[in-house]
mmCIF file of C-alpha atoms and ligand atoms in Angstrom:
data_model
loop_
_atom_site.group_PDB
_atom_site.id
_atom_site.type_symbol
_atom_site.label_atom_id
_atom_site.label_comp_id
_atom_site.label_asym_id
_atom_site.label_seq_id
_atom_site.Cartn_x
_atom_site.Cartn_y
_atom_site.Cartn_z
ATOM 1 C CA UNK A 1 50.120 -29.944 175.501
ATOM 2 C CA UNK A 2 50.915 -32.143 172.485
ATOM 3 C CA UNK A 3 52.825 -35.293 173.281
ATOM 4 C CA UNK A 4 53.203 -36.064 169.568
ATOM 5 C CA UNK A 5 53.123 -33.825 166.500
ATOM 6 C CA UNK A 6 53.329 -35.536 163.141
ATOM 7 C CA UNK A 7 53.953 -33.266 160.160
ATOM 8 C CA UNK A 8 53.823 -34.182 156.479
ATOM 9 C CA UNK A 9 54.813 -37.824 156.863
ATOM 10 C CA UNK A 10 55.551 -39.463 153.509
ATOM 11 C CA UNK A 11 56.317 -43.199 153.341
ATOM 12 C CA UNK A 12 56.743 -45.195 150.125
ATOM 13 C CA UNK A 13 57.518 -48.804 149.200
ATOM 14 C CA UNK A 14 59.818 -49.455 146.256
ATOM 15 C CA UNK A 15 58.420 -52.748 144.930
ATOM 16 C CA UNK A 16 58.922 -54.701 141.699
ATOM 17 C CA UNK A 17 55.488 -53.496 140.578
ATOM 18 C CA UNK A 18 56.428 -49.867 141.123
ATOM 19 C CA UNK A 19 56.415 -47.302 143.908
ATOM 20 C CA UNK A 20 53.567 -47.736 146.414
ATOM 21 C CA UNK A 21 52.614 -44.273 147.692
ATOM 22 C CA UNK A 22 51.367 -45.595 151.037
ATOM 23 C CA UNK A 23 51.453 -42.437 153.194
ATOM 24 C CA UNK A 24 51.268 -39.097 151.385
ATOM 25 C CA UNK A 25 51.750 -36.194 153.764
ATOM 26 C CA UNK A 26 49.970 -37.180 156.964
ATOM 27 C CA UNK A 27 49.841 -34.574 159.749
ATOM 28 C CA UNK A 28 48.139 -34.755 163.133
ATOM 29 C CA UNK A 29 48.825 -34.091 166.773
ATOM 30 C CA UNK A 30 48.100 -36.066 169.907
ATOM 31 C CA UNK A 31 47.371 -34.331 173.195
ATOM 32 C CA UNK A 32 48.629 -35.670 176.494
ATOM 33 C CA UNK A 33 46.217 -38.321 177.823
ATOM 34 C CA UNK A 34 43.782 -38.188 174.875
ATOM 35 C CA UNK A 35 42.572 -41.123 172.799
ATOM 36 C CA UNK A 36 42.707 -40.650 169.042
ATOM 37 C CA UNK A 37 40.911 -43.254 166.923
ATOM 38 C CA UNK A 38 42.128 -43.822 163.365
ATOM 39 C CA UNK A 39 39.625 -45.229 160.895
ATOM 40 C CA UNK A 40 39.639 -45.841 157.165
ATOM 41 C CA UNK A 41 39.238 -48.725 154.767
ATOM 42 C CA UNK A 42 41.819 -51.433 154.199
ATOM 43 C CA UNK A 43 45.017 -50.136 152.571
ATOM 44 C CA UNK A 44 44.417 -46.487 153.523
ATOM 45 C CA UNK A 45 47.805 -46.309 155.273
ATOM 46 C CA UNK A 46 46.819 -46.560 158.944
ATOM 47 C CA UNK A 47 49.349 -49.240 159.883
ATOM 48 C CA UNK A 48 52.136 -47.844 157.703
ATOM 49 C CA UNK A 49 51.716 -44.444 159.403
ATOM 50 C CA UNK A 50 52.113 -45.994 162.861
ATOM 51 C CA UNK A 51 54.911 -48.347 161.800
ATOM 52 C CA UNK A 52 56.771 -45.314 160.409
ATOM 53 C CA UNK A 53 56.555 -43.593 163.807
ATOM 54 C CA UNK A 54 57.775 -46.705 165.613
ATOM 55 C CA UNK A 55 60.699 -47.303 163.222
ATOM 56 C CA UNK A 56 59.191 -50.633 162.156
ATOM 57 C CA UNK A 57 58.953 -50.087 158.385
ATOM 58 C CA UNK A 58 60.945 -52.805 156.570
ATOM 59 C CA UNK A 59 63.723 -51.003 154.664
ATOM 60 C CA UNK A 60 63.909 -51.904 151.847
ATOM 61 C CA UNK A 61 61.354 -51.919 150.274
ATOM 62 C CA UNK A 62 59.986 -49.176 152.553
ATOM 63 C CA UNK A 63 61.392 -45.672 152.912
ATOM 64 C CA UNK A 64 60.300 -42.718 155.000
ATOM 65 C CA UNK A 65 60.820 -39.968 152.448
ATOM 66 C CA UNK A 66 60.090 -36.941 154.616
ATOM 67 C CA UNK A 67 58.248 -35.620 157.617
ATOM 68 C CA UNK A 68 58.613 -34.966 161.302
ATOM 69 C CA UNK A 69 57.249 -36.730 164.375
ATOM 70 C CA UNK A 70 58.019 -34.604 167.410
ATOM 71 C CA UNK A 71 57.661 -36.609 170.617
ATOM 72 C CA UNK A 72 57.602 -34.421 173.737
ATOM 73 C CA UNK A 73 58.235 -35.587 177.295
ATOM 74 C CA UNK A 74 59.253 -33.577 180.393
ATOM 75 C CA UNK A 75 62.867 -34.300 179.352
ATOM 76 C CA UNK A 76 62.416 -32.462 176.054
ATOM 77 C CA UNK A 77 61.331 -32.916 172.442
ATOM 78 C CA UNK A 78 62.773 -35.311 169.913
ATOM 79 C CA UNK A 79 61.974 -36.151 166.296
ATOM 80 C CA UNK A 80 61.243 -39.891 166.179
ATOM 81 C CA UNK A 81 62.043 -39.938 162.451
ATOM 82 C CA UNK A 82 65.577 -38.622 163.059
ATOM 83 C CA UNK A 83 66.474 -40.949 165.924
ATOM 84 C CA UNK A 84 69.059 -43.712 165.600
ATOM 85 C CA UNK A 85 67.807 -47.310 165.482
ATOM 86 C CA UNK A 86 69.286 -47.815 168.956
ATOM 87 C CA UNK A 87 67.607 -44.755 170.524
ATOM 88 C CA UNK A 88 64.289 -45.522 168.871
ATOM 89 C CA UNK A 89 64.403 -49.071 170.223
ATOM 90 C CA UNK A 90 64.741 -47.502 173.641
ATOM 91 C CA UNK A 91 61.692 -45.268 173.165
ATOM 92 C CA UNK A 92 59.662 -48.110 171.618
ATOM 93 C CA UNK A 93 58.450 -50.338 174.414
ATOM 94 C CA UNK A 94 59.622 -47.784 176.976
ATOM 95 C CA UNK A 95 57.980 -44.389 176.470
ATOM 96 C CA UNK A 96 55.800 -45.555 173.579
ATOM 97 C CA UNK A 97 54.045 -48.894 174.068
ATOM 98 C CA UNK A 98 52.371 -50.777 171.254
ATOM 99 C CA UNK A 99 49.733 -53.471 170.884
ATOM 100 C CA UNK A 100 49.076 -55.135 167.519
ATOM 101 C CA UNK A 101 46.244 -57.235 166.156
ATOM 102 C CA UNK A 102 47.948 -60.576 166.673
ATOM 103 C CA UNK A 103 49.509 -61.006 170.129
ATOM 104 C CA UNK A 104 51.461 -64.052 168.950
ATOM 105 C CA UNK A 105 53.604 -61.860 166.664
ATOM 106 C CA UNK A 106 54.650 -59.720 169.649
ATOM 107 C CA UNK A 107 55.347 -62.516 172.138
ATOM 108 C CA UNK A 108 58.386 -64.773 172.164
ATOM 109 C CA UNK A 109 57.187 -68.411 172.157
ATOM 110 C CA UNK A 110 60.212 -69.754 174.042
ATOM 111 C CA UNK A 111 60.149 -67.362 177.017
ATOM 112 C CA UNK A 112 57.618 -67.506 179.837
ATOM 113 C CA UNK A 113 55.093 -64.689 180.083
ATOM 114 C CA UNK A 114 56.753 -63.423 183.253
ATOM 115 C CA UNK A 115 60.262 -63.481 181.789
ATOM 116 C CA UNK A 116 59.128 -61.427 178.796
ATOM 117 C CA UNK A 117 57.571 -58.687 180.879
ATOM 118 C CA UNK A 118 60.474 -58.661 183.352
ATOM 119 C CA UNK A 119 62.906 -58.441 180.418
ATOM 120 C CA UNK A 120 61.142 -55.326 179.098
ATOM 121 C CA UNK A 121 61.326 -53.787 182.561
ATOM 122 C CA UNK A 122 65.043 -54.463 183.122
ATOM 123 C CA UNK A 123 65.827 -53.275 179.561
ATOM 124 C CA UNK A 124 64.142 -49.886 180.014
ATOM 125 C CA UNK A 125 64.340 -49.191 183.765
ATOM 126 C CA UNK A 126 67.239 -49.489 186.173
ATOM 127 C CA UNK A 127 65.756 -52.070 188.513
ATOM 128 C CA UNK A 128 66.935 -55.442 189.841
ATOM 129 C CA UNK A 129 65.626 -58.792 188.586
ATOM 130 C CA UNK A 130 63.680 -59.326 191.809
ATOM 131 C CA UNK A 131 62.078 -55.859 191.578
ATOM 132 C CA UNK A 132 61.186 -56.641 187.955
ATOM 133 C CA UNK A 133 59.576 -59.946 189.030
ATOM 134 C CA UNK A 134 57.497 -58.231 191.700
ATOM 135 C CA UNK A 135 56.401 -55.505 189.307
ATOM 136 C CA UNK A 136 55.550 -58.071 186.621
ATOM 137 C CA UNK A 137 53.235 -59.891 189.015
ATOM 138 C CA UNK A 138 51.472 -56.595 189.808
ATOM 139 C CA UNK A 139 51.191 -55.814 186.083
ATOM 140 C CA UNK A 140 49.687 -59.232 185.304
ATOM 141 C CA UNK A 141 47.160 -58.648 188.032
ATOM 142 C CA UNK A 142 46.347 -55.115 186.809
ATOM 143 C CA UNK A 143 45.499 -56.389 183.300
ATOM 144 C CA UNK A 144 43.146 -58.976 184.811
ATOM 145 C CA UNK A 145 45.216 -62.162 184.635
ATOM 146 C CA UNK A 146 44.176 -64.439 187.509
ATOM 147 C CA UNK A 147 46.811 -66.244 189.660
ATOM 148 C CA UNK A 148 49.604 -63.969 188.421
ATOM 149 C CA UNK A 149 52.360 -65.708 190.442
ATOM 150 C CA UNK A 150 51.474 -69.010 188.827
ATOM 151 C CA UNK A 151 50.878 -67.539 185.361
ATOM 152 C CA UNK A 152 54.293 -65.841 185.497
ATOM 153 C CA UNK A 153 55.765 -69.236 184.631
ATOM 154 C CA UNK A 154 53.380 -70.041 181.740
ATOM 155 C CA UNK A 155 54.364 -69.891 178.065
ATOM 156 C CA UNK A 156 52.324 -67.925 175.491
ATOM 157 C CA UNK A 157 50.831 -71.118 173.965
ATOM 158 C CA UNK A 158 49.268 -71.942 177.337
ATOM 159 C CA UNK A 159 47.150 -68.757 177.160
ATOM 160 C CA UNK A 160 43.960 -68.038 175.197
ATOM 161 C CA UNK A 161 44.009 -65.269 172.556
ATOM 162 C CA UNK A 162 42.358 -62.797 174.930
ATOM 163 C CA UNK A 163 44.793 -63.583 177.753
ATOM 164 C CA UNK A 164 47.748 -63.257 175.371
ATOM 165 C CA UNK A 165 46.501 -59.825 174.343
ATOM 166 C CA UNK A 166 46.314 -58.882 178.044
ATOM 167 C CA UNK A 167 49.973 -59.900 178.358
ATOM 168 C CA UNK A 168 50.902 -57.707 175.379
ATOM 169 C CA UNK A 169 49.016 -54.828 177.026
ATOM 170 C CA UNK A 170 50.913 -55.499 180.274
ATOM 171 C CA UNK A 171 54.182 -55.212 178.309
ATOM 172 C CA UNK A 172 52.941 -52.034 176.597
ATOM 173 C CA UNK A 173 52.150 -50.324 179.917
ATOM 174 C CA UNK A 174 55.052 -51.839 181.889
ATOM 175 C CA UNK A 175 57.320 -48.784 181.705
ATOM 176 C CA UNK A 176 54.463 -46.245 182.187
ATOM 177 C CA UNK A 177 54.580 -44.974 178.596
ATOM 178 C CA UNK A 178 53.363 -41.540 177.445
ATOM 179 C CA UNK A 179 51.682 -43.082 174.391
ATOM 180 C CA UNK A 180 50.231 -46.476 173.514
ATOM 181 C CA UNK A 181 49.718 -47.263 169.838
ATOM 182 C CA UNK A 182 47.122 -50.015 169.377
ATOM 183 C CA UNK A 183 46.603 -51.331 165.837
ATOM 184 C CA UNK A 184 43.279 -53.200 165.721
ATOM 185 C CA UNK A 185 44.078 -54.860 169.043
ATOM 186 C CA UNK A 186 40.733 -56.636 169.319
ATOM 187 C CA UNK A 187 40.157 -57.764 165.722
ATOM 188 C CA UNK A 188 41.496 -61.305 166.245
ATOM 189 C CA UNK A 189 39.418 -61.854 169.395
ATOM 190 C CA UNK A 190 35.827 -62.990 169.851
ATOM 191 C CA UNK A 191 33.190 -60.386 170.642
ATOM 192 C CA UNK A 192 32.969 -60.902 174.421
ATOM 193 C CA UNK A 193 36.739 -60.787 174.800
ATOM 194 C CA UNK A 194 36.869 -57.684 172.554
ATOM 195 C CA UNK A 195 34.556 -55.877 174.957
ATOM 196 C CA UNK A 196 36.706 -56.914 177.927
ATOM 197 C CA UNK A 197 39.883 -55.618 176.264
ATOM 198 C CA UNK A 198 38.216 -52.280 175.411
ATOM 199 C CA UNK A 199 37.040 -52.004 179.025
ATOM 200 C CA UNK A 200 40.563 -52.805 180.251
ATOM 201 C CA UNK A 201 41.951 -50.041 178.024
ATOM 202 C CA UNK A 202 39.389 -47.563 179.282
ATOM 203 C CA UNK A 203 40.418 -48.305 182.873
ATOM 204 C CA UNK A 204 44.161 -48.219 182.183
ATOM 205 C CA UNK A 205 43.859 -44.952 180.310
ATOM 206 C CA UNK A 206 42.144 -43.377 183.302
ATOM 207 C CA UNK A 207 44.574 -44.897 185.821
ATOM 208 C CA UNK A 208 47.734 -44.074 183.876
ATOM 209 C CA UNK A 209 46.730 -40.907 181.997
ATOM 210 C CA UNK A 210 48.394 -42.340 178.896
ATOM 211 C CA UNK A 211 47.605 -41.014 175.392
ATOM 212 C CA UNK A 212 46.300 -43.708 173.043
ATOM 213 C CA UNK A 213 46.228 -44.029 169.264
ATOM 214 C CA UNK A 214 43.686 -46.739 168.472
ATOM 215 C CA UNK A 215 43.292 -48.019 164.904
ATOM 216 C CA UNK A 216 39.937 -49.699 164.436
ATOM 217 C CA UNK A 217 37.095 -50.614 162.085
ATOM 218 C CA UNK A 218 34.646 -50.682 164.967
ATOM 219 C CA UNK A 219 32.519 -47.565 165.371
ATOM 220 C CA UNK A 220 31.207 -48.798 168.726
ATOM 221 C CA UNK A 221 34.777 -48.618 170.038
ATOM 222 C CA UNK A 222 35.280 -45.191 168.471
ATOM 223 C CA UNK A 223 32.164 -43.795 170.139
ATOM 224 C CA UNK A 224 32.906 -45.369 173.500
ATOM 225 C CA UNK A 225 36.632 -44.790 173.772
ATOM 226 C CA UNK A 226 37.925 -41.987 171.547
ATOM 227 C CA UNK A 227 38.151 -38.237 172.194
ATOM 228 C CA UNK A 228 38.978 -37.473 168.568
ATOM 229 C CA UNK A 229 38.830 -39.364 165.278
ATOM 230 C CA UNK A 230 41.151 -39.204 162.301
ATOM 231 C CA UNK A 231 39.746 -40.570 159.028
ATOM 232 C CA UNK A 232 42.348 -41.770 156.516
ATOM 233 C CA UNK A 233 41.858 -42.168 152.787
ATOM 234 C CA UNK A 234 44.473 -43.070 150.171
ATOM 235 C CA UNK A 235 47.377 -42.455 152.541
ATOM 236 C CA UNK A 236 46.103 -39.014 153.557
ATOM 237 C CA UNK A 237 44.046 -37.482 156.334
ATOM 238 C CA UNK A 238 40.530 -36.956 154.970
ATOM 239 C CA UNK A 239 39.085 -35.531 158.172
ATOM 240 C CA UNK A 240 39.981 -35.078 161.829
ATOM 241 C CA UNK A 241 37.581 -33.933 164.530
ATOM 242 C CA UNK A 242 36.321 -34.419 168.060
ATOM 243 C CA UNK A 243 34.312 -37.613 168.113
ATOM 244 C CA UNK A 244 30.871 -36.007 168.638
ATOM 245 C CA UNK A 245 31.543 -33.360 165.955
ATOM 246 C CA UNK A 246 32.497 -36.037 163.486
ATOM 247 C CA UNK A 247 29.374 -38.092 164.151
ATOM 248 C CA UNK A 248 27.044 -35.092 164.212
ATOM 249 C CA UNK A 249 28.420 -33.138 161.285
ATOM 250 C CA UNK A 250 30.901 -35.039 159.129
ATOM 251 C CA UNK A 251 32.414 -32.617 156.590
ATOM 252 C CA UNK A 252 34.067 -34.992 154.105
ATOM 253 C CA UNK A 253 31.932 -37.062 151.695
ATOM 254 C CA UNK A 254 34.096 -40.099 152.468
ATOM 255 C CA UNK A 255 33.368 -39.809 156.205
ATOM 256 C CA UNK A 256 29.656 -39.479 155.445
ATOM 257 C CA UNK A 257 29.872 -42.670 153.381
ATOM 258 C CA UNK A 258 31.858 -44.521 156.041
ATOM 259 C CA UNK A 259 29.464 -43.677 158.805
ATOM 260 C CA UNK A 260 26.539 -44.747 156.622
ATOM 261 C CA UNK A 261 23.370 -44.593 158.659
ATOM 262 C CA UNK A 262 24.839 -42.500 161.439
ATOM 263 C CA UNK A 263 25.295 -44.527 164.613
ATOM 264 C CA UNK A 264 24.212 -42.893 167.840
ATOM 265 C CA UNK A 265 27.090 -41.358 169.723
ATOM 266 C CA UNK A 266 26.386 -43.506 172.762
ATOM 267 C CA UNK A 267 26.232 -46.679 170.688
ATOM 268 C CA UNK A 268 28.184 -49.253 172.607
ATOM 269 C CA UNK A 269 27.495 -52.218 170.396
ATOM 270 C CA UNK A 270 30.110 -53.418 167.987
ATOM 271 C CA UNK A 271 29.512 -51.763 164.641
ATOM 272 C CA UNK A 272 31.737 -52.038 161.583
ATOM 273 C CA UNK A 273 32.411 -49.232 159.153
ATOM 274 C CA UNK A 274 30.132 -49.254 156.140
ATOM 275 C CA UNK A 275 31.656 -50.301 152.801
ATOM 276 C CA UNK A 276 31.129 -47.632 150.207
ATOM 277 C CA UNK A 277 30.816 -48.003 146.462
ATOM 278 C CA UNK A 278 33.865 -47.946 144.201
ATOM 279 C CA UNK A 279 37.513 -48.808 144.761
ATOM 280 C CA UNK A 280 40.183 -47.003 146.747
ATOM 281 C CA UNK A 281 42.867 -45.196 144.703
ATOM 282 C CA UNK A 282 45.665 -47.228 143.128
ATOM 283 C CA UNK A 283 48.613 -46.263 145.308
ATOM 284 C CA UNK A 284 51.056 -47.083 142.489
ATOM 285 C CA UNK A 285 49.895 -43.932 140.688
ATOM 286 C CA UNK A 286 50.895 -40.572 142.217
ATOM 287 C CA UNK A 287 47.841 -38.306 142.286
ATOM 288 C CA UNK A 288 47.442 -34.663 141.409
ATOM 289 C CA UNK A 289 43.776 -34.405 142.291
ATOM 290 C CA UNK A 290 41.472 -35.322 145.159
ATOM 291 C CA UNK A 291 42.019 -39.038 145.844
ATOM 292 C CA UNK A 292 38.282 -39.474 146.467
ATOM 293 C CA UNK A 293 37.141 -37.755 143.241
ATOM 294 C CA UNK A 294 36.207 -40.975 141.361
ATOM 295 C CA UNK A 295 33.862 -42.048 144.111
ATOM 296 C CA UNK A 296 32.510 -38.665 145.104
ATOM 297 C CA UNK A 297 29.021 -37.539 144.128
ATOM 298 C CA UNK A 298 29.960 -33.908 144.875
ATOM 299 C CA UNK A 299 33.142 -33.799 142.725
ATOM 300 C CA UNK A 300 33.452 -30.646 140.601
ATOM 301 C CA UNK A 301 36.163 -29.195 138.352
ATOM 302 C CA UNK A 302 38.571 -28.091 141.057
ATOM 303 C CA UNK A 303 38.575 -31.573 142.634
ATOM 304 C CA UNK A 304 40.241 -32.903 139.439
ATOM 305 C CA UNK A 305 42.838 -30.118 139.337
ATOM 306 C CA UNK A 306 44.270 -29.982 142.870
ATOM 307 C CA UNK A 307 44.748 -32.108 145.947
ATOM 308 C CA UNK A 308 42.563 -30.584 148.690
ATOM 309 C CA UNK A 309 44.608 -29.564 151.750
ATOM 310 C CA UNK A 310 43.236 -30.037 155.278
ATOM 311 C CA UNK A 311 40.887 -27.083 155.717
ATOM 312 C CA UNK A 312 39.787 -25.878 159.186
ATOM 313 C CA UNK A 313 35.984 -26.171 159.196
ATOM 314 C CA UNK A 314 35.202 -25.719 162.919
ATOM 315 C CA UNK A 315 37.071 -25.721 166.248
ATOM 316 C CA UNK A 316 39.542 -28.619 166.191
ATOM 317 C CA UNK A 317 37.843 -29.918 163.062
ATOM 318 C CA UNK A 318 39.563 -30.135 159.667
ATOM 319 C CA UNK A 319 38.494 -31.736 156.399
ATOM 320 C CA UNK A 320 40.390 -32.223 153.128
ATOM 321 C CA UNK A 321 37.506 -31.289 150.854
ATOM 322 C CA UNK A 322 36.728 -28.350 148.557
ATOM 323 C CA UNK A 323 32.976 -28.756 148.977
ATOM 324 C CA UNK A 324 30.812 -27.414 151.792
ATOM 325 C CA UNK A 325 28.272 -30.191 152.350
ATOM 326 C CA UNK A 326 26.123 -28.157 154.741
ATOM 327 C CA UNK A 327 25.773 -25.197 152.388
ATOM 328 C CA UNK A 328 25.646 -27.324 149.241
ATOM 329 C CA UNK A 329 28.331 -25.314 147.413
ATOM 330 C CA UNK A 330 32.130 -25.177 146.986
ATOM 331 C CA UNK A 331 34.085 -23.807 149.955
ATOM 332 C CA UNK A 332 35.752 -20.386 149.700
ATOM 333 C CA UNK A 333 39.368 -21.479 149.987
ATOM 334 C CA UNK A 334 42.465 -20.226 148.206
HETATM 335 N N1 ATP B 401 56.006 -54.150 153.068
HETATM 336 C C1 ATP B 401 55.228 -53.579 152.138
HETATM 337 N N2 ATP B 401 55.590 -53.616 150.835
HETATM 338 C C2 ATP B 401 54.819 -53.030 149.881
HETATM 339 N N3 ATP B 401 53.667 -52.379 150.128
HETATM 340 C C3 ATP B 401 53.264 -52.326 151.404
HETATM 341 C C4 ATP B 401 54.016 -52.922 152.476
HETATM 342 N N4 ATP B 401 53.365 -52.692 153.647
HETATM 343 C C5 ATP B 401 52.253 -51.985 153.308
HETATM 344 N N5 ATP B 401 52.198 -51.759 151.978
HETATM 345 C C6 ATP B 401 51.141 -51.048 151.245
HETATM 346 O O1 ATP B 401 50.899 -49.801 151.863
HETATM 347 C C7 ATP B 401 49.518 -49.451 151.756
HETATM 348 C C8 ATP B 401 48.984 -49.074 153.116
HETATM 349 O O2 ATP B 401 48.942 -50.248 153.922
HETATM 350 P P1 ATP B 401 48.510 -50.280 155.441
HETATM 351 O O3 ATP B 401 48.935 -51.602 155.968
HETATM 352 O O4 ATP B 401 49.008 -49.081 156.139
HETATM 353 O O5 ATP B 401 46.928 -50.204 155.350
HETATM 354 P P2 ATP B 401 45.876 -50.189 156.537
HETATM 355 O O6 ATP B 401 45.132 -48.903 156.445
HETATM 356 O O7 ATP B 401 46.560 -50.499 157.814
HETATM 357 O O8 ATP B 401 44.891 -51.365 156.100
HETATM 358 P P3 ATP B 401 44.168 -52.504 156.993
HETATM 359 O O9 ATP B 401 42.888 -51.883 157.480
HETATM 360 O O10 ATP B 401 43.917 -53.604 155.989
HETATM 361 O O11 ATP B 401 45.095 -52.925 158.088
HETATM 362 C C9 ATP B 401 48.829 -50.671 151.133
HETATM 363 O O12 ATP B 401 48.654 -50.432 149.764
HETATM 364 C C10 ATP B 401 49.812 -51.788 151.348
HETATM 365 O O13 ATP B 401 49.703 -52.760 150.330
HETATM 366 S S1 SF4 B 402 37.429 -32.379 147.227
HETATM 367 FE FE1 SF4 B 402 35.829 -32.762 145.700
HETATM 368 S S2 SF4 B 402 36.072 -34.901 145.059
HETATM 369 FE FE2 SF4 B 402 37.239 -34.599 146.950
HETATM 370 S S3 SF4 B 402 35.854 -35.236 148.530
HETATM 371 FE FE3 SF4 B 402 35.581 -33.025 148.323
HETATM 372 S S4 SF4 B 402 33.927 -32.737 146.841
HETATM 373 FE FE4 SF4 B 402 34.582 -34.870 146.727
HETATM 374 MG MG1 MG B 403 46.512 -52.094 159.142
#
């Protein structure tokens, strides 16, 4: 069952330089308990997509122009994009947890670690302060923070970056969410701590059965953690597939470029996405052709005339490309 179904999300920024077409019709779904990795080069719209779902786009200059984001729980289905600021605040941090790159931006410097987690708990659940304190101590312990009773009283500045990120993860899981959205949660941490945080996530996901959206540049993390991968390009979905399908038979020239020398599926080592030649599209200019056409060695006439839709290419595998790489000829699509 899908816990989240995003359809045709369009988000723009009205800036002094012009309209930034940041997200241009993104659609995807997230199954209960699955981990979806989102990859793509800088500026491809990964963060803006997630911020749109969480109601965190600054307005102005941002505006969600259209789309749906149906969030389904046993209580029913709701469109996150139609919810009031108040209701969305309730869902955010309660049923949908989030972890960003920089834990400092999420934590309040003047509250102790324990107070911040307990505050989230009392805000979203009907429990007493003492129950919240007890549960906070358990949460700190479950994310691997030693001496949780003592650390309850520490302030964020007294923690290392890795420990702060564990606190943010404790807040994200505190109300047993259905979804956790993690936007490059390990990028600001050193390599050993990155591996520990990924391991922590793997364990929590199994223990809690929570669905995870994980934005990353690290293909080692994608291979080791994700069930499916969504590749973004120019504010659109270029390709979405099960992780082994994507690694074994990428169907979009951009994905092929990103993966570079294909990493082995069981690769656990940290491995960044490959930079590919050419520049990403200028998002100030609305496009009427394939956004990858300038950089694509397979581009043909049709690519300059239409925007390719997401085309089903195999089971649970879609690619926004008019060309069939395996057969070396254009696809037969209307
Ligand atoms: N507040 C804003 N005002 C204007 N433009 C913005 C704003 N926030 C994001 N954008 C633009 O939206 C586009 C998509 O940005 P986004 O942050 O989603 O990229 P990203 O894929 O997350 O990149 P990265 O890998 O660097 O985090 C970019 O062109 C960015 O400059
Ligand atoms: S649609 Fe055309 S230009 Fe775009 S990625 Fe496919 S082959 Fe390349
Ligand atoms: Mg980002």
